[in-house]
Amino acid sequence: MSGSRTARAVSLLLLCAAMPAAAQQRPTLDAKRLAALKQEVAAEVDRMQVFTQQMVDQLFSFGELGFQEFESSKYLVGVLRQNGFTVTEHVGGIPTAWLATWGSGKPVIALGSDIDGIPQASQKPGVAYRDPLVEGAPGHGEGHNSGQAVIITAAIAVKKVMERDRIPGTVKIWPGVAEEQLGTKAYLVREGVFKDVDANIFTHVGDNFQVGWGQEEGTGLVSAQYSFLGETAHAAGAPWRGRSALDAVELMDIGWNFRREHLRPATRVHYVIKDGGDQPNVVPRTAMVWYYLRETSYSRIKDLFELGNTMANSAAQMAGVTLNPVRIVGSAWPTHFNKPLAEAAYRNMQLVGLPTWSADDQALAKAVQQELKVPPTGLATTIEKLGTPVPDSMNRGGGSDDIGDVSWNVPTITVSFPSNIPNTPGHNWVNAIAMATPIAHKGATAGAKVVGMTMLDVLGQPPLVDSAWSYFKNVQTKDQQYVPLIRAEDRPAIELNESIMAKYREKMRPFYYDPTRYKTYLEQLGITYPTLKPQP
Ligand SMILES: [Zn+2]
C-alpha cells in the first residue's frame, strides 16, 4: 500500500502527550487520527464482504449442535491460522473450544461469539416458509453461524492497521461452544482464558444494532441433570418387586409444577425427560430429567438450585429409589455489561448505521412475518437506543447467556448486529431463514465495522480501558463478586448432542457449502432469493 509509510509517520506524530498516570504506558491516538483509522477499517471490512459471507454461509451449512461443533471449529481454526493467528485447540478439555491469539503487549482485546446450532431447526435459507434441508436435523435456528464472521473480519481488518502503524496490542478470538447448553464459558473463565484481558467484545446475532450496559433483563441459571436409580421387575407380573426411577422423575416434575404458582414471576423453571425407561413392561431402573433453573441474581440461582435438589431428594424418597449425584451441565451468571465500552460501541453503531436493505431483503422479511402472523414491519431501519440497566424489580426474567460469567470477570459488552428478521420466535427454524442470505451477510459486515471501530477505541484510547476497569471495580463488582456456579468437581458435558449429530451428520454432509464452486450458499442450493409462498 503506497500511503502506509506516510500514515505511520502521521499517526506517530499525532500521539497525544497528556495522559492520566495509569495510562502512561500506552500513547493515546489523536481523535482525528482515530476517526481516520475507523474509516479505513470500515472500508477494509467492506472489501472483505465475500470473505465474511463465506464464513457466514459455511457455518450455516454445518448446523452443528453444542459440543459437536467439530466441522465449524476445524474450519474457523483454519481461517485464523491462514491469517496469522496462533491457535490453541482443545481449550479447557473441550474438544471444539480453541483460542486464537495474535499480536503482543497491552491492551489485550478478547473477541468472542457463539457457534452452536438449535435442534430441529434445519431450514432452507431464503425460503419464507418451513422447508427443511434435512427433516428433523439441527440447524442455525438462532443465527450463531454469523458471529465468528463478524469478529474474525473485524480482527483481520484491525490487524492490518496495527501491523502497519505498529500499534501495540493483543487480539484473542474465542468461540462460544455449546451456548445453548450454557455449557462452556464458566469453564473458559476457570481455565484462565480471560486472565490478562482488558476488554472483552462479544457479539451476538440480532435483528438490529443493540448494545447496553449494566444488568439487562434476563436471568442466569444452573442447568442440572437429576438421574435416579431404581430396580427393574416385570411391570405386570410383579410390579411390587420393582422400584421405578421414572416415578421419581414424574414426582419431581409434579412437585415443581405445583410450586410454580408460588415462584417469583421472573423465575423460570423448565425441563425435559432424557431417560424415561426402556419399555412399558419393564419397571424403569434408570430415569433422568434435565432442568434449567433460572433466576435474576446469583444468590437466587443458588437458592433455586437448592430447591431443585430438595425436590429431587423428596421425589426419590417417595419413589423408593436413589438419587444419583446431581450433575451440573451448564451455568450462567446474569449478564452485566460495561458502561464505557458499551457507550463507545454505541457511538460506532451510529457511525456505521444499519445496512441498506434491498427490496428482496424486505420482501423476505415481510413474508416471514406474515407467515408468523406478526405485524409485517420488515427489517430494522432505526437503531435501537443504548440499553441501560434494568432494575431488579422490573426484571421480568427471560433467557440466559453464559457470557454473564465472562462479564463478571473482565469488562465485557455484547454487540448485537442486524442479521436476522425482527419478531421471530428464536430457537426455531424460522430464525434460520435469513441466516445465509444477503440479510445476514450485510448485518455481519455492518457488525464487523462496529467491532473493528470499538477495537480501535480500546487500542487508541488507554483512558477508555481505565474507565472500563474503574466501572468494573468500583461500580459493578463493588458489592457483588464472581463466585462460579460450577463446582470444583464439575466438568464440561462434552458428550451432549453426540447421538443427535450421529443420527444426522451424514445426511447433512451433502449440503455442506463449497465456496470453491459456488459464490453463495443460496447459489449452491439453487434457491431463488427470496422464495415466497405461492399465493392461492
Ligand atoms: Zn445465542
Coordinates of C-alpha atoms and ligand atoms in Angstrom, one line a residue:
M1 CA 0.0 0.0 0.0
S2 CA 1.5 3.3 -1.1
G3 CA 0.3 5.5 1.7
S4 CA 1.3 3.3 4.6
R5 CA 4.6 4.8 5.4
T6 CA 3.2 8.3 5.5
A7 CA 0.2 7.1 7.5
R8 CA 2.5 5.6 10.1
A9 CA 4.6 8.8 10.3
V10 CA 1.4 10.8 10.7
S11 CA 0.0 8.6 13.4
L12 CA 3.2 8.7 15.4
L13 CA 3.3 12.5 15.2
L14 CA -0.2 12.7 16.4
L15 CA 0.4 10.8 19.6
C16 CA -1.0 12.8 22.4
A17 CA 1.2 13.7 25.4
A18 CA -1.4 14.4 28.1
M19 CA -2.4 11.1 29.7
P20 CA -3.6 10.0 33.1
A21 CA -0.9 8.3 35.1
A22 CA -2.4 4.8 34.8
A23 CA -2.4 5.0 31.0
Q24 CA 1.1 6.3 30.6
Q25 CA 2.5 3.0 29.3
R26 CA 0.5 3.5 26.1
P27 CA 0.0 6.5 23.9
T28 CA -3.4 7.9 23.1
L29 CA -4.3 8.4 19.5
D30 CA -5.3 11.8 18.4
A31 CA -9.1 12.0 17.8
K32 CA -8.7 12.9 14.1
R33 CA -6.3 10.0 13.5
L34 CA -8.6 7.6 15.4
A35 CA -11.5 8.7 13.2
A36 CA -9.5 8.2 10.0
L37 CA -8.4 4.7 11.1
K38 CA -12.0 3.9 11.8
Q39 CA -13.0 4.9 8.3
E40 CA -10.1 2.9 7.0
V41 CA -11.1 -0.2 8.9
A42 CA -14.7 0.2 7.7
A43 CA -13.5 0.4 4.1
E44 CA -11.4 -2.7 4.6
V45 CA -14.4 -4.6 6.1
D46 CA -16.4 -3.6 3.0
R47 CA -13.6 -5.0 0.8
M48 CA -13.8 -8.3 2.8
Q49 CA -17.5 -8.8 2.1
V50 CA -17.0 -12.1 0.2
F51 CA -14.8 -13.4 2.9
T52 CA -17.4 -12.6 5.6
Q53 CA -20.2 -14.0 3.5
Q54 CA -18.4 -17.3 3.0
M55 CA -17.8 -17.7 6.8
V56 CA -21.5 -17.0 7.5
D57 CA -22.6 -19.5 4.8
Q58 CA -20.1 -22.1 5.8
L59 CA -21.1 -22.3 9.4
F60 CA -24.8 -22.2 8.4
S61 CA -24.3 -25.3 6.3
F62 CA -22.6 -27.2 9.1
G63 CA -25.5 -26.6 11.5
E64 CA -23.8 -28.3 14.4
L65 CA -25.2 -28.6 18.0
G66 CA -23.4 -27.7 21.1
F67 CA -20.2 -29.6 22.0
Q68 CA -20.3 -31.2 18.5
E69 CA -19.1 -28.2 16.5
F70 CA -16.2 -30.2 15.0
E71 CA -16.6 -29.0 11.4
S72 CA -17.2 -25.4 12.4
S73 CA -14.2 -25.3 14.7
K74 CA -11.9 -27.0 12.2
Y75 CA -12.9 -24.5 9.6
L76 CA -12.6 -21.4 11.8
V77 CA -9.2 -22.6 13.2
G78 CA -8.0 -23.0 9.6
V79 CA -9.2 -19.5 8.6
L80 CA -7.5 -18.0 11.7
R81 CA -4.2 -19.8 11.1
Q82 CA -4.2 -18.7 7.5
N83 CA -4.5 -15.2 8.7
G84 CA -1.6 -15.3 11.1
F85 CA -3.2 -16.3 14.4
T86 CA -1.7 -18.8 16.7
V87 CA -4.4 -21.2 17.8
T88 CA -4.5 -23.5 20.8
E89 CA -7.1 -26.2 20.4
H90 CA -9.0 -28.3 23.0
V91 CA -9.1 -25.4 25.5
G92 CA -10.4 -26.5 28.9
G93 CA -10.7 -30.1 27.8
I94 CA -13.4 -29.1 25.4
P95 CA -12.8 -30.7 22.0
T96 CA -14.4 -27.9 20.0
A97 CA -13.1 -25.0 22.0
W98 CA -10.0 -23.1 20.9
L99 CA -8.2 -19.8 21.5
A100 CA -6.6 -17.8 18.7
T101 CA -4.0 -15.2 19.5
W102 CA -2.3 -12.5 17.5
G103 CA -0.1 -9.5 18.5
S104 CA 1.7 -8.7 21.6
G105 CA 1.5 -6.5 24.7
K106 CA -1.3 -4.4 26.0
P107 CA -4.1 -3.9 25.6
V108 CA -5.4 -7.4 25.3
I109 CA -8.8 -7.5 23.5
A110 CA -10.8 -10.7 23.5
L111 CA -13.4 -11.2 20.8
G112 CA -16.0 -14.0 21.2
S113 CA -19.1 -15.3 19.6
D114 CA -21.2 -18.5 19.8
I115 CA -21.0 -21.2 17.2
D116 CA -23.7 -23.8 18.1
G117 CA -27.0 -24.6 16.4
I118 CA -30.5 -25.5 17.5
P119 CA -32.2 -28.9 17.4
Q120 CA -34.9 -29.4 14.7
A121 CA -34.1 -26.1 13.0
S122 CA -32.9 -27.4 9.6
Q123 CA -34.3 -24.9 7.0
K124 CA -33.5 -23.7 3.5
P125 CA -32.2 -20.2 3.6
G126 CA -34.1 -17.5 1.7
V127 CA -37.4 -19.5 1.8
A128 CA -40.2 -17.8 3.6
Y129 CA -42.0 -20.9 4.9
R130 CA -41.0 -24.2 6.5
D131 CA -38.8 -26.2 4.1
P132 CA -36.1 -28.1 5.9
L133 CA -32.9 -29.2 4.2
V134 CA -32.9 -32.4 6.2
E135 CA -36.2 -33.2 8.1
G136 CA -35.6 -33.3 11.9
A137 CA -32.0 -32.2 11.7
P138 CA -30.4 -29.4 13.6
G139 CA -29.7 -26.0 12.0
H140 CA -28.9 -22.4 12.8
G141 CA -32.3 -21.5 14.1
E142 CA -30.9 -18.7 16.1
G143 CA -28.1 -17.4 13.9
H144 CA -24.9 -18.4 15.7
N145 CA -23.4 -19.1 12.3
S146 CA -22.8 -15.3 11.8
G147 CA -20.9 -14.0 14.9
Q148 CA -17.5 -15.5 14.2
A149 CA -17.6 -14.0 10.7
V150 CA -18.2 -10.6 12.4
I151 CA -15.3 -10.8 14.8
I152 CA -12.8 -12.5 12.5
T153 CA -13.4 -10.0 9.8
A154 CA -13.0 -7.1 12.3
A155 CA -9.9 -8.6 13.7
I156 CA -8.2 -9.1 10.4
A157 CA -9.1 -5.5 9.3
V158 CA -7.8 -4.0 12.5
K159 CA -4.7 -6.3 12.5
K160 CA -3.7 -4.8 9.1
V161 CA -3.8 -1.3 10.6
M162 CA -1.9 -2.4 13.8
E163 CA 0.8 -4.0 11.7
R164 CA 1.3 -1.0 9.5
D165 CA 1.2 1.6 12.3
R166 CA 2.9 -0.6 14.8
I167 CA 0.1 -0.2 17.3
P168 CA 0.8 -2.5 20.3
G169 CA -1.9 -4.9 21.5
T170 CA -3.0 -8.5 21.5
V171 CA -6.2 -9.9 20.0
K172 CA -7.7 -13.1 21.3
I173 CA -10.5 -14.8 19.5
W174 CA -12.6 -17.5 21.2
P175 CA -15.7 -19.4 20.4
G176 CA -18.9 -19.8 22.5
V177 CA -19.1 -23.5 22.4
A178 CA -22.5 -25.1 23.4
E179 CA -24.0 -21.8 24.3
E180 CA -27.5 -23.3 24.1
Q181 CA -26.4 -25.6 26.9
L182 CA -24.8 -22.7 28.8
G183 CA -22.0 -25.2 28.7
T184 CA -18.6 -23.7 28.5
K185 CA -18.0 -20.1 29.3
A186 CA -17.7 -20.7 33.1
Y187 CA -15.0 -23.3 32.2
L188 CA -13.2 -20.9 29.9
V189 CA -13.1 -18.5 32.9
R190 CA -11.9 -21.3 35.2
E191 CA -9.2 -22.1 32.6
G192 CA -7.9 -18.6 32.7
V193 CA -8.7 -17.6 29.2
F194 CA -9.6 -14.1 30.3
K195 CA -6.9 -13.7 32.9
D196 CA -5.0 -10.9 31.2
V197 CA -7.8 -9.5 29.1
D198 CA -8.5 -5.7 29.2
A199 CA -11.7 -5.7 27.2
N200 CA -13.9 -8.5 26.0
I201 CA -16.1 -7.7 23.0
F202 CA -18.7 -10.3 22.5
T203 CA -21.1 -10.4 19.5
H204 CA -24.5 -11.9 19.1
V205 CA -26.8 -12.0 16.2
G206 CA -29.8 -9.7 16.5
D207 CA -32.4 -8.0 14.3
N208 CA -30.9 -4.6 14.9
F209 CA -27.8 -3.0 16.3
Q210 CA -28.0 -3.2 20.0
V211 CA -25.6 -2.7 22.9
G212 CA -26.2 -1.9 26.6
W213 CA -24.6 -1.7 30.0
G214 CA -25.5 -2.8 33.5
Q215 CA -27.7 -5.8 34.2
E216 CA -30.1 -6.3 31.3
E217 CA -33.4 -8.0 31.5
G218 CA -33.0 -11.8 31.7
T219 CA -31.7 -14.5 34.0
G220 CA -28.7 -16.6 34.9
L221 CA -29.1 -20.3 35.6
V222 CA -28.0 -23.7 36.8
S223 CA -28.7 -26.4 34.3
A224 CA -28.7 -29.7 36.2
Q225 CA -29.4 -33.4 35.4
Y226 CA -31.2 -35.4 38.0
S227 CA -30.9 -39.1 37.5
F228 CA -32.5 -41.8 39.6
L229 CA -31.8 -45.4 40.2
G230 CA -34.5 -48.0 41.0
E231 CA -34.9 -51.7 40.2
T232 CA -36.5 -53.5 37.3
A233 CA -39.3 -56.0 37.6
H234 CA -42.0 -57.4 35.4
A235 CA -44.3 -54.5 35.2
A236 CA -47.4 -56.7 35.1
G237 CA -46.2 -59.9 36.7
A238 CA -44.5 -58.5 39.8
P239 CA -44.6 -54.7 39.8
W240 CA -44.3 -54.7 43.6
R241 CA -40.8 -56.1 43.2
G242 CA -39.7 -53.1 41.2
R243 CA -38.9 -49.5 42.1
S244 CA -39.5 -47.0 39.3
A245 CA -36.9 -44.3 38.6
L246 CA -39.4 -42.8 36.3
D247 CA -41.8 -42.4 39.2
A248 CA -39.2 -40.1 40.9
V249 CA -38.8 -38.1 37.7
E250 CA -42.6 -37.6 37.5
L251 CA -42.9 -36.8 41.2
M252 CA -40.2 -34.2 40.9
D253 CA -41.8 -32.6 37.9
I254 CA -45.2 -32.6 39.6
G255 CA -43.6 -31.0 42.7
W256 CA -42.2 -28.2 40.5
N257 CA -45.4 -27.7 38.6
F258 CA -47.3 -27.2 41.9
R259 CA -44.5 -25.0 43.3
R260 CA -44.5 -22.9 40.1
E261 CA -47.6 -21.0 41.3
H262 CA -45.5 -19.7 44.3
L263 CA -42.4 -18.6 42.5
R264 CA -41.4 -15.1 41.7
P265 CA -42.7 -14.1 38.2
A266 CA -39.1 -13.7 37.0
T267 CA -38.2 -17.2 37.9
R268 CA -38.1 -19.7 35.0
V269 CA -38.0 -23.5 35.6
H270 CA -38.3 -25.9 32.7
Y271 CA -37.3 -29.5 32.0
V272 CA -37.1 -32.3 29.5
I273 CA -37.0 -36.0 30.4
K274 CA -34.0 -37.5 28.7
D275 CA -34.4 -41.0 30.1
G276 CA -37.9 -42.3 30.9
G277 CA -37.2 -46.0 30.8
D278 CA -36.9 -48.6 28.1
Q279 CA -40.3 -50.2 27.5
P280 CA -43.6 -50.3 29.5
N281 CA -43.4 -53.9 30.6
V282 CA -40.1 -53.4 32.5
V283 CA -40.2 -51.1 35.6
P284 CA -37.7 -48.4 34.7
R285 CA -34.5 -48.9 36.6
T286 CA -33.0 -45.6 35.4
A287 CA -34.6 -42.3 34.6
M288 CA -33.2 -38.8 34.1
V289 CA -34.8 -35.3 34.0
W290 CA -32.8 -32.3 32.9
Y291 CA -33.7 -28.9 34.4
Y292 CA -32.9 -25.3 33.6
L293 CA -33.3 -23.3 36.8
R294 CA -33.3 -19.6 36.1
E295 CA -33.3 -16.6 38.3
T296 CA -32.1 -13.0 38.1
S297 CA -29.3 -12.9 40.7
Y298 CA -26.5 -15.2 41.8
S299 CA -28.0 -15.8 45.3
R300 CA -31.4 -16.6 43.9
I301 CA -30.0 -19.0 41.4
K302 CA -28.2 -20.8 44.3
D303 CA -31.4 -20.9 46.3
L304 CA -33.4 -22.2 43.3
F305 CA -30.8 -24.9 42.7
E306 CA -31.1 -25.9 46.4
L307 CA -34.8 -26.1 46.0
G308 CA -34.3 -28.4 43.0
N309 CA -32.1 -30.7 45.0
T310 CA -34.7 -30.8 47.8
M311 CA -37.4 -31.7 45.2
A312 CA -35.2 -34.4 43.7
N313 CA -34.4 -35.9 47.2
S314 CA -38.0 -35.9 48.2
A315 CA -39.1 -37.5 44.9
A316 CA -36.5 -40.2 45.4
Q317 CA -37.8 -40.9 48.9
M318 CA -41.4 -41.1 47.7
A319 CA -40.5 -43.5 44.9
G320 CA -38.1 -45.6 47.0
V321 CA -35.2 -45.0 44.6
T322 CA -31.8 -43.5 44.8
L323 CA -30.9 -40.0 43.6
N324 CA -27.5 -40.2 41.9
P325 CA -25.1 -37.3 42.4
V326 CA -26.6 -34.2 40.8
R327 CA -24.8 -33.3 37.7
I328 CA -24.4 -29.6 36.7
V329 CA -24.1 -29.5 32.9
G330 CA -24.4 -25.8 32.4
S331 CA -24.4 -22.5 34.3
A332 CA -24.6 -18.8 33.7
W333 CA -24.4 -15.7 35.7
P334 CA -26.9 -13.0 34.9
T335 CA -25.1 -10.6 32.5
H336 CA -23.7 -7.3 33.5
F337 CA -22.1 -5.2 30.7
N338 CA -19.6 -2.5 30.9
K339 CA -20.7 1.1 30.6
P340 CA -17.7 2.9 29.0
L341 CA -17.3 0.1 26.4
A342 CA -21.0 0.0 25.6
E343 CA -21.1 3.7 25.1
A344 CA -18.1 3.5 22.8
A345 CA -19.7 0.7 20.8
Y346 CA -23.0 2.6 20.6
R347 CA -21.2 5.6 19.1
N348 CA -19.7 3.3 16.5
M349 CA -23.1 1.8 15.7
Q350 CA -24.4 5.3 15.0
L351 CA -21.4 6.0 12.7
V352 CA -21.9 2.7 10.8
G353 CA -25.7 2.8 10.5
L354 CA -27.9 0.0 9.6
P355 CA -27.4 -1.8 6.3
T356 CA -29.2 -0.7 3.2
W357 CA -31.8 -3.4 2.7
S358 CA -32.9 -4.3 -0.8
A359 CA -36.5 -4.8 -1.9
D360 CA -35.8 -8.6 -1.9
D361 CA -34.5 -8.5 1.7
Q362 CA -37.6 -6.6 2.8
A363 CA -39.9 -8.9 0.8
L364 CA -38.4 -12.0 2.5
A365 CA -38.7 -10.4 6.0
K366 CA -42.3 -9.3 5.5
A367 CA -43.3 -12.7 4.0
V368 CA -41.8 -14.4 7.1
Q369 CA -43.6 -12.1 9.4
Q370 CA -46.8 -12.7 7.6
E371 CA -46.2 -16.5 7.8
L372 CA -45.9 -16.0 11.6
K373 CA -48.9 -13.7 11.7
V374 CA -47.0 -10.9 13.4
P375 CA -47.0 -7.3 12.1
P376 CA -45.2 -7.2 8.7
T377 CA -42.8 -4.4 9.7
G378 CA -39.9 -5.8 7.6
L379 CA -36.3 -5.2 8.6
A380 CA -35.0 -2.7 11.1
T381 CA -34.4 0.8 9.8
T382 CA -33.7 2.7 13.0
I383 CA -31.0 1.8 15.5
E384 CA -32.3 0.9 19.0
K385 CA -31.5 3.1 22.0
L386 CA -28.4 2.4 24.1
G387 CA -29.5 -0.3 26.6
T388 CA -29.5 0.8 30.3
P389 CA -29.7 -1.2 33.4
V390 CA -33.0 -2.9 34.2
P391 CA -33.7 -2.6 38.0
D392 CA -34.2 -5.9 39.6
S393 CA -37.8 -5.0 40.5
M394 CA -38.5 -4.5 36.7
N395 CA -36.7 -7.6 35.5
R396 CA -39.4 -10.0 34.1
G397 CA -36.9 -12.8 33.6
G398 CA -36.3 -14.5 30.3
G399 CA -33.3 -16.2 28.7
S400 CA -29.7 -16.5 29.9
D401 CA -26.3 -16.4 28.3
D402 CA -23.2 -17.7 29.8
I403 CA -21.4 -14.6 28.6
G404 CA -22.6 -13.5 32.0
D405 CA -19.7 -15.4 33.6
V406 CA -17.2 -13.6 31.5
S407 CA -18.9 -10.3 32.1
W408 CA -18.3 -10.7 35.9
N409 CA -14.5 -11.3 35.3
V410 CA -13.5 -8.7 32.8
P411 CA -15.1 -5.6 31.3
T412 CA -17.4 -7.1 28.6
I413 CA -20.1 -6.0 26.2
T414 CA -22.3 -7.8 23.7
V415 CA -22.6 -6.2 20.3
S416 CA -25.8 -7.4 18.6
F417 CA -25.8 -6.9 14.9
P418 CA -28.7 -6.8 12.4
S419 CA -28.5 -10.2 10.6
N420 CA -32.0 -11.5 11.3
I421 CA -35.7 -10.7 10.9
P422 CA -37.5 -8.9 13.7
N423 CA -40.3 -10.5 15.6
T424 CA -39.3 -14.1 15.1
P425 CA -39.7 -16.7 17.9
G426 CA -36.0 -17.6 18.5
H427 CA -34.7 -21.2 18.8
N428 CA -36.9 -22.1 15.8
W429 CA -36.4 -23.0 12.1
V430 CA -37.9 -19.5 11.3
N431 CA -34.8 -17.9 12.8
A432 CA -32.6 -19.8 10.2
I433 CA -34.4 -18.4 7.2
A434 CA -32.4 -15.1 6.9
M435 CA -29.1 -16.6 8.2
A436 CA -27.5 -17.5 4.9
T437 CA -29.0 -14.7 2.8
P438 CA -27.9 -11.1 2.0
I439 CA -29.7 -10.0 5.2
A440 CA -27.2 -12.0 7.3
H441 CA -24.3 -11.1 5.1
K442 CA -25.0 -7.3 5.3
G443 CA -25.6 -7.5 9.0
A444 CA -22.4 -9.3 9.6
T445 CA -20.4 -6.7 7.6
A446 CA -22.0 -3.9 9.5
G447 CA -21.3 -5.7 12.8
A448 CA -17.7 -6.2 11.8
K449 CA -17.3 -2.5 11.3
V450 CA -18.7 -1.7 14.7
V451 CA -16.4 -4.3 16.3
G452 CA -13.4 -3.1 14.4
M453 CA -14.0 0.5 15.4
T454 CA -14.6 -0.4 19.0
M455 CA -11.3 -2.3 18.9
L456 CA -9.6 0.8 17.7
D457 CA -11.2 2.8 20.6
V458 CA -9.7 0.3 23.0
L459 CA -6.3 0.3 21.2
G460 CA -6.1 4.0 20.7
Q461 CA -7.6 5.3 23.9
P462 CA -5.9 4.0 27.1
P463 CA -8.3 6.2 29.2
L464 CA -11.2 4.2 27.9
V465 CA -9.6 1.0 29.2
D466 CA -9.0 2.8 32.5
S467 CA -12.6 3.9 32.8
A468 CA -13.9 0.4 31.8
W469 CA -11.9 -1.1 34.7
S470 CA -12.9 1.7 37.0
Y471 CA -16.6 0.9 36.2
F472 CA -15.9 -2.8 36.7
K473 CA -14.1 -2.4 40.0
N474 CA -15.9 0.5 41.6
V475 CA -19.5 0.0 40.3
Q476 CA -20.2 -3.4 39.0
T477 CA -18.2 -5.6 41.5
K478 CA -18.3 -3.2 44.4
D479 CA -20.9 -5.3 46.4
Q480 CA -21.0 -8.5 44.3
Q481 CA -18.1 -10.6 43.3
Y482 CA -18.0 -13.5 41.0
V483 CA -18.3 -17.0 42.5
P484 CA -18.6 -19.7 39.9
L485 CA -21.9 -21.6 39.8
I486 CA -19.9 -24.7 38.7
R487 CA -18.4 -26.7 41.5
A488 CA -14.8 -27.8 41.6
E489 CA -15.7 -31.4 40.6
D490 CA -17.8 -30.3 37.6
R491 CA -16.5 -30.9 34.0
P492 CA -17.8 -29.8 30.6
A493 CA -20.6 -32.1 29.4
I494 CA -18.8 -32.7 26.2
E495 CA -20.9 -35.8 25.2
L496 CA -24.1 -33.7 24.9
N497 CA -25.7 -33.9 21.5
E498 CA -23.4 -36.7 20.3
S499 CA -26.2 -39.0 19.5
I500 CA -28.3 -36.4 17.6
M501 CA -25.3 -35.4 15.5
A502 CA -24.5 -39.1 14.9
K503 CA -28.0 -39.5 13.6
Y504 CA -28.0 -36.5 11.2
R505 CA -24.4 -35.7 10.3
E506 CA -24.1 -37.9 7.2
K507 CA -27.5 -36.6 5.9
M508 CA -26.3 -33.1 6.4
R509 CA -22.9 -33.5 4.9
P510 CA -24.0 -33.4 1.2
F511 CA -25.3 -29.9 2.0
Y512 CA -22.1 -28.5 3.3
Y513 CA -21.2 -25.3 1.5
D514 CA -18.4 -25.5 -1.1
P515 CA -17.2 -21.9 -1.7
T516 CA -14.7 -23.1 -4.3
R517 CA -17.6 -24.0 -6.6
Y518 CA -20.4 -21.6 -5.6
K519 CA -20.3 -17.9 -4.8
T520 CA -23.0 -18.2 -2.2
Y521 CA -24.8 -21.0 -0.3
L522 CA -28.1 -19.9 -1.9
E523 CA -26.4 -20.4 -5.3
Q524 CA -25.2 -23.9 -4.3
L525 CA -28.7 -24.9 -3.2
G526 CA -30.3 -23.4 -6.3
I527 CA -32.6 -21.2 -4.3
T528 CA -34.2 -18.1 -5.9
Y529 CA -33.9 -15.2 -3.5
P530 CA -36.4 -14.7 -2.0
T531 CA -38.7 -17.7 -2.4
L532 CA -42.1 -16.7 -1.2
K533 CA -45.1 -18.9 -0.7
P534 CA -47.2 -19.2 -3.8
Q535 CA -50.4 -17.3 -3.3
P536 CA -53.5 -19.4 -3.7
Ligands
ZN1 ZN -27.4 -17.1 21.2

